[in-house]
Coordinates of C-alpha atoms in Angstrom, one line a residue:
M1 CA -12.1 -19.2 7.8
N2 CA -12.9 -15.9 9.3
S3 CA -10.8 -13.2 7.6
K4 CA -10.1 -11.6 10.9
T5 CA -8.5 -14.7 12.3
L6 CA -5.7 -17.0 11.2
F7 CA -7.4 -20.3 12.1
T8 CA -10.9 -21.7 12.3
Y9 CA -12.1 -22.1 15.9
P10 CA -12.7 -24.0 18.0
I11 CA -9.4 -25.8 17.5
S12 CA -7.7 -28.4 19.7
L13 CA -4.3 -28.0 21.3
Q14 CA -3.2 -31.1 19.4
Q15 CA -4.0 -29.4 16.1
L16 CA -1.9 -26.4 17.2
G17 CA 1.1 -28.7 17.8
W18 CA 0.7 -29.5 21.5
K19 CA 2.8 -32.5 22.6
T20 CA 3.6 -34.5 25.7
F21 CA 6.8 -32.5 26.0
F22 CA 4.7 -29.4 26.9
Q23 CA 2.1 -31.3 29.0
Q24 CA 4.9 -32.6 31.3
Q25 CA 5.8 -29.1 32.3
L26 CA 2.4 -28.3 33.7
T27 CA 1.3 -28.4 37.4
L28 CA -2.0 -29.5 38.7
T29 CA -2.8 -25.9 39.4
D30 CA -2.1 -25.1 35.7
L31 CA -4.4 -27.8 34.5
E32 CA -7.2 -26.6 36.8
Y33 CA -7.0 -22.8 36.5
S34 CA -4.8 -21.8 33.5
R35 CA -5.2 -21.9 29.8
F36 CA -2.5 -22.5 27.2
A37 CA -1.8 -20.5 24.1
K38 CA 0.5 -20.6 21.1
V39 CA 2.2 -17.6 19.7
I40 CA 1.1 -17.4 16.0
A41 CA 2.2 -13.8 15.1
H42 CA 4.6 -11.2 16.5
H43 CA 4.2 -7.5 15.9
R44 CA 6.1 -4.5 17.3
S45 CA 3.4 -3.8 19.8
G46 CA 2.7 -7.4 20.9
Y47 CA 1.9 -11.0 20.1
L48 CA -1.1 -12.8 18.7
L49 CA -1.9 -16.0 20.6
A50 CA -4.1 -19.0 19.5
T51 CA -6.1 -20.9 22.1
E52 CA -8.7 -23.6 21.7
Q53 CA -11.4 -21.0 21.9
G54 CA -10.0 -18.3 19.7
E55 CA -7.2 -15.7 19.3
I56 CA -6.0 -13.3 22.0
P57 CA -3.7 -10.3 21.6
L58 CA -0.9 -10.1 24.2
P59 CA 0.9 -6.7 24.5
V60 CA 4.6 -6.7 24.9
H61 CA 5.8 -6.1 28.5
Q62 CA 9.3 -5.7 29.8
S63 CA 8.7 -8.4 32.4
Q64 CA 8.1 -11.0 29.7
P65 CA 10.9 -13.1 28.2
L66 CA 11.6 -12.7 24.5
M67 CA 9.3 -14.9 22.6
S68 CA 8.8 -16.1 19.0
I69 CA 6.2 -17.7 16.7
G70 CA 5.6 -21.2 17.9
D71 CA 6.2 -20.6 21.6
W72 CA 3.7 -22.0 24.1
I73 CA 2.8 -19.9 27.1
V74 CA 0.6 -20.3 30.2
L75 CA -2.1 -17.7 30.8
N76 CA -4.0 -17.1 34.0
Q77 CA -7.8 -16.8 34.2
E78 CA -7.7 -13.1 33.3
K79 CA -5.8 -14.1 30.1
K80 CA -2.6 -12.5 31.4
F81 CA 0.9 -13.9 30.8
E82 CA 2.2 -16.2 33.5
R83 CA 5.1 -18.1 32.0
L84 CA 6.8 -19.4 28.9
L85 CA 7.1 -23.1 28.5
E86 CA 10.4 -24.7 27.8
R87 CA 11.0 -25.0 24.0
Q88 CA 11.4 -28.3 22.2
S89 CA 13.5 -26.4 19.5
L90 CA 14.5 -22.9 18.6
F91 CA 15.7 -21.3 15.4
S92 CA 17.8 -18.2 15.8
R93 CA 20.3 -16.2 13.9
K94 CA 22.4 -13.1 14.2
A95 CA 20.1 -10.2 13.3
A96 CA 20.9 -8.4 10.1
G97 CA 23.2 -5.4 10.6
S98 CA 26.5 -4.6 12.2
K99 CA 25.4 -5.2 15.8
V100 CA 25.7 -8.7 17.1
V101 CA 22.2 -9.4 18.4
E102 CA 20.4 -12.8 18.4
Q103 CA 17.1 -12.8 16.5
Y104 CA 14.6 -15.6 17.1
I105 CA 13.1 -17.0 13.9
A106 CA 10.7 -19.7 15.2
A107 CA 10.2 -22.1 18.1
N108 CA 9.0 -25.7 18.5
I109 CA 9.4 -26.6 14.8
D110 CA 9.4 -30.3 14.0
T111 CA 10.7 -30.2 10.4
V112 CA 12.3 -27.5 8.3
F113 CA 12.0 -27.5 4.5
I114 CA 15.2 -25.9 3.2
V115 CA 14.0 -24.6 -0.1
V116 CA 16.6 -24.1 -2.8
A117 CA 16.0 -23.4 -6.4
L118 CA 17.7 -25.4 -9.1
D119 CA 18.6 -22.3 -11.1
N120 CA 21.3 -19.8 -10.3
D121 CA 20.3 -19.8 -6.6
F122 CA 21.7 -23.3 -6.2
N123 CA 24.5 -23.1 -3.7
L124 CA 25.9 -25.9 -1.6
S125 CA 27.6 -23.6 0.9
R126 CA 24.2 -21.9 1.5
I127 CA 22.6 -25.3 2.1
E128 CA 25.3 -26.1 4.6
R129 CA 24.5 -22.9 6.4
Y130 CA 20.8 -23.8 6.7
L131 CA 21.7 -27.3 7.8
T132 CA 23.9 -25.9 10.5
L133 CA 21.0 -23.9 11.9
A134 CA 18.7 -27.0 11.7
N135 CA 21.2 -29.4 13.3
D136 CA 22.0 -26.9 16.1
A137 CA 18.2 -26.6 16.9
Q138 CA 17.8 -30.4 16.6
I139 CA 15.2 -30.1 13.9
E140 CA 14.8 -32.6 11.1
P141 CA 16.0 -30.9 7.8
V142 CA 14.6 -31.7 4.4
V143 CA 16.2 -30.1 1.4
V144 CA 13.5 -29.2 -1.1
L145 CA 14.9 -28.5 -4.6
T146 CA 12.4 -26.4 -6.6
K147 CA 12.1 -25.3 -10.3
V148 CA 12.8 -28.8 -11.6
D149 CA 11.1 -27.7 -14.8
L150 CA 13.9 -25.2 -15.4
C151 CA 16.8 -27.5 -14.7
D152 CA 18.5 -29.9 -17.1
D153 CA 20.8 -31.6 -14.6
V154 CA 18.4 -32.3 -11.7
E155 CA 19.9 -35.7 -10.8
D156 CA 23.5 -34.4 -10.9
K157 CA 22.6 -31.6 -8.4
I158 CA 20.7 -34.0 -6.2
K159 CA 23.9 -36.1 -6.1
H160 CA 25.9 -33.1 -5.0
V161 CA 23.5 -32.3 -2.2
Q162 CA 23.4 -35.9 -1.0
Q163 CA 27.2 -35.9 -0.7
L164 CA 26.8 -33.4 2.1
D165 CA 25.1 -36.1 4.2
S166 CA 24.2 -39.6 3.1
Q167 CA 21.2 -39.6 5.5
L168 CA 19.9 -36.2 4.3
M169 CA 16.3 -36.2 3.0
I170 CA 16.1 -34.5 -0.5
E171 CA 13.0 -33.9 -2.6
A172 CA 12.9 -32.2 -6.0
V173 CA 9.6 -30.6 -7.0
N174 CA 7.9 -28.1 -9.2
S175 CA 6.2 -25.6 -6.9
L176 CA 3.7 -24.7 -9.5
D177 CA 2.5 -28.3 -9.8
V178 CA 0.2 -29.4 -7.0
S179 CA 0.8 -33.1 -7.7
S180 CA 4.5 -32.7 -7.7
V181 CA 4.6 -31.3 -4.1
K182 CA 2.5 -34.2 -2.7
V183 CA 5.8 -36.0 -1.8
L184 CA 6.2 -33.4 1.0
L185 CA 2.9 -34.2 2.7
S186 CA 4.3 -37.1 4.7
W187 CA 6.0 -34.5 6.9
C188 CA 2.9 -32.5 7.3
K189 CA 0.7 -34.7 9.5
M190 CA -1.7 -33.6 12.3
G191 CA 0.1 -31.7 15.0
Q192 CA 3.4 -31.4 13.1
T193 CA 4.8 -27.9 12.5
I194 CA 6.9 -27.3 9.4
A195 CA 9.0 -24.2 8.6
L196 CA 10.0 -23.1 5.2
M197 CA 13.4 -21.4 4.9
G198 CA 15.3 -20.2 1.9
S199 CA 16.4 -17.2 -0.1
S200 CA 14.1 -14.8 -1.9
G201 CA 12.9 -16.1 -5.2
V202 CA 13.3 -19.8 -4.6
G203 CA 9.6 -20.5 -4.8
K204 CA 8.6 -20.7 -1.2
S205 CA 5.3 -18.8 -1.7
S206 CA 4.4 -20.9 -4.7
L207 CA 5.2 -24.0 -2.7
I208 CA 2.9 -22.9 0.2
N209 CA 0.1 -22.2 -2.3
A210 CA 0.5 -25.7 -3.8
L211 CA 0.6 -27.4 -0.4
L212 CA -2.5 -25.5 0.8
G213 CA -4.3 -26.0 -2.5
R214 CA -5.2 -22.3 -2.6
K215 CA -3.5 -19.0 -3.2
V216 CA -2.7 -17.4 0.1
Q217 CA 0.7 -16.0 -0.8
I218 CA 1.6 -13.4 -3.5
T219 CA 4.3 -14.8 -5.9
A220 CA 6.7 -13.0 -8.1
G221 CA 9.5 -13.9 -10.4
V222 CA 13.2 -13.1 -10.2
R223 CA 14.8 -10.0 -11.5
E224 CA 16.2 -10.5 -15.0
D225 CA 19.3 -8.4 -14.4
D226 CA 20.8 -10.4 -11.6
N227 CA 18.4 -13.4 -11.2
K228 CA 17.8 -12.4 -7.5
G229 CA 14.4 -13.0 -6.0
R230 CA 12.0 -10.3 -4.8
H231 CA 10.7 -10.3 -1.2
T232 CA 7.1 -11.5 -1.6
T233 CA 6.8 -12.5 2.0
T234 CA 7.6 -9.8 4.6
S235 CA 6.5 -11.5 7.8
R236 CA 6.3 -14.9 9.4
S237 CA 2.9 -16.5 9.0
L238 CA 1.3 -19.8 10.0
H239 CA -1.1 -21.8 7.8
V240 CA -3.2 -24.9 8.5
L241 CA -2.9 -27.7 6.0
A242 CA -5.7 -30.0 5.1
S243 CA -3.6 -32.8 6.4
G244 CA -3.6 -31.2 9.9
G245 CA -0.1 -29.9 9.9
L246 CA 1.0 -26.3 10.5
L247 CA 3.1 -24.5 7.9
L248 CA 5.3 -21.6 8.8
D249 CA 6.6 -19.3 6.1
T250 CA 9.5 -17.0 6.8
P251 CA 10.7 -14.0 4.8
G252 CA 13.6 -14.6 2.3
M253 CA 16.9 -14.2 4.1
R254 CA 19.7 -12.7 2.1
E255 CA 21.8 -12.4 5.2
L256 CA 21.8 -15.5 7.4
Q257 CA 24.7 -15.2 9.9
L258 CA 25.2 -17.8 12.5
A259 CA 24.9 -16.8 16.2
D260 CA 26.1 -19.5 18.6
C261 CA 26.0 -22.8 16.6
T262 CA 28.9 -24.9 17.7
V263 CA 26.9 -28.1 17.8
G264 CA 25.3 -27.3 14.5
V265 CA 28.6 -26.9 12.7
Q266 CA 30.0 -30.1 14.3
E267 CA 27.0 -32.1 13.1
T268 CA 26.8 -30.6 9.6
F269 CA 30.5 -31.3 9.1
A270 CA 30.7 -34.5 11.0
D271 CA 32.9 -36.1 8.3
L272 CA 35.4 -33.2 8.6
E273 CA 35.4 -33.5 12.3
V274 CA 36.4 -37.1 12.0
L275 CA 39.2 -36.3 9.6
I276 CA 40.6 -33.6 11.8
S277 CA 40.6 -35.9 14.8
Q278 CA 42.8 -38.3 12.8
C279 CA 45.5 -35.7 11.9
R280 CA 49.0 -36.5 13.2
F281 CA 49.2 -33.3 15.1
A282 CA 46.5 -32.2 17.5
N283 CA 47.1 -28.5 16.6
C284 CA 47.2 -29.2 12.8
Q285 CA 46.3 -26.1 10.8
H286 CA 45.7 -28.2 7.6
H287 CA 48.0 -26.1 5.5
T288 CA 51.3 -28.0 4.9
E289 CA 51.6 -30.2 8.0
P290 CA 52.7 -33.9 7.4
G291 CA 50.1 -36.5 8.3
C292 CA 47.2 -34.1 7.7
K293 CA 44.1 -36.2 6.9
V294 CA 42.2 -33.2 5.6
L295 CA 44.7 -32.4 3.0
A296 CA 45.0 -36.1 2.0
A297 CA 41.2 -36.3 1.6
I298 CA 41.2 -33.2 -0.6
D299 CA 44.1 -34.6 -2.7
N300 CA 42.2 -38.0 -3.1
G301 CA 39.0 -36.3 -4.1
L302 CA 37.2 -37.5 -0.9
L303 CA 36.7 -33.9 0.3
T304 CA 36.2 -30.7 -1.7
E305 CA 38.2 -27.6 -1.0
R306 CA 34.9 -25.7 -1.1
R307 CA 33.4 -27.7 1.8
F308 CA 36.6 -27.4 3.9
N309 CA 36.7 -23.6 3.3
N310 CA 33.1 -23.2 4.2
Y311 CA 33.5 -25.2 7.3
Q312 CA 36.4 -22.9 8.4
K313 CA 34.3 -19.8 7.5
L314 CA 31.3 -20.9 9.6
L315 CA 33.5 -21.9 12.5
R316 CA 35.0 -18.4 12.6
E317 CA 31.6 -16.7 12.2
Q318 CA 29.9 -18.6 14.9
A319 CA 32.9 -18.2 17.3
R320 CA 33.0 -14.5 16.7
N321 CA 29.2 -13.9 17.0
G322 CA 28.9 -16.5 19.8
A323 CA 31.5 -14.8 22.0
T324 CA 30.0 -11.4 21.5
L325 CA 26.5 -12.7 22.3
A326 CA 27.8 -14.3 25.5
D327 CA 29.3 -11.0 26.6
K328 CA 26.0 -9.3 25.8
R329 CA 24.0 -11.8 27.8
L330 CA 26.3 -11.4 30.8
H331 CA 26.0 -7.6 30.6
D332 CA 22.2 -7.8 30.3
K333 CA 22.0 -10.1 33.3
Q334 CA 24.1 -7.8 35.4
L335 CA 22.0 -4.8 34.2
S336 CA 18.8 -6.6 35.2
K337 CA 20.2 -7.4 38.7
M338 CA 21.0 -3.7 39.1
Y339 CA 17.5 -2.6 38.0
K340 CA 15.9 -5.0 40.5
K341 CA 18.2 -3.8 43.2
V342 CA 17.3 -0.2 42.5
Q343 CA 13.6 -1.0 42.4
S344 CA 13.8 -3.0 45.7
T345 CA 15.6 -0.1 47.4
G346 CA 13.0 2.3 46.1
R347 CA 10.2 0.3 47.5
K348 CA 11.9 0.0 50.9
L349 CA 12.4 3.8 51.0
K350 CA 8.8 4.4 50.1
Q351 CA 7.6 2.0 52.8
G352 CA 9.8 3.8 55.3
D353 CA 8.0 7.1 54.5

């Protein structure tokens, strides 16, 4: 592979993850005169695109929509941006910091490996948070439990994760053992795009090196004082697997706040949603009300108080951030209309001169 490029060229659109979903959005004119490119890197000054023939830099312009790694776009014959194709899926979160701003993580992902270490990082509430993102984006989640060699109760922890969703796919691996991670290759077939998400120090970089069969990511241990991971990956990067799949790494996220994920919360906590619908009172607050199915489930050991509290926490978070984002989108839309009106008036005045 050329050190100046991310992939080896020429490369087919299918190898880059092209699907019928995107093909159906094209016109006959597109097929005859345009070329199609995938965003494979995003920098402050612009994007890096992959085409069948090679890589193309695309400067950021105010007329372009906000894009993310994984997006497919149409270019004209001069390799200029024409339009963004509709996404099959989109990961986003509230950007870190006090301001409520939506940050795109990745687009058009087929499967997400939610990487969780079986040491002090193991946290069911954090897994539910990642599952909410995946379910909201309609992306297949697979929980990958790492550091099995450092855990004495692997089966017990797998059981706890499985209780979150009986249909959830879970794999326990040793990221330092190439043979151990082979169980993940069934999701990494030709044309499939897989994203790895998880906190710092859970072994994502080691997992990528094992899946690729070569060292492409720097790895580091956890800090001894607090068992927190160090950030060894600082930007999103795509890698081509020998199986033909595309592997997307993301930086460790210590702050993963939900943006607008109503559907994701409902799907992740579908069992709770059913219980709530069965409460005697439609406005049940699940505190001391008679006929509360949630409280009964907790008393009977069918529902943990932790899960119920996390459900309420995520609901409040997404409602707060979602409402703020909706207001911001409306403001941006109104501002854009004003700018266009000013520009149009300016052009008319200029033509009048």
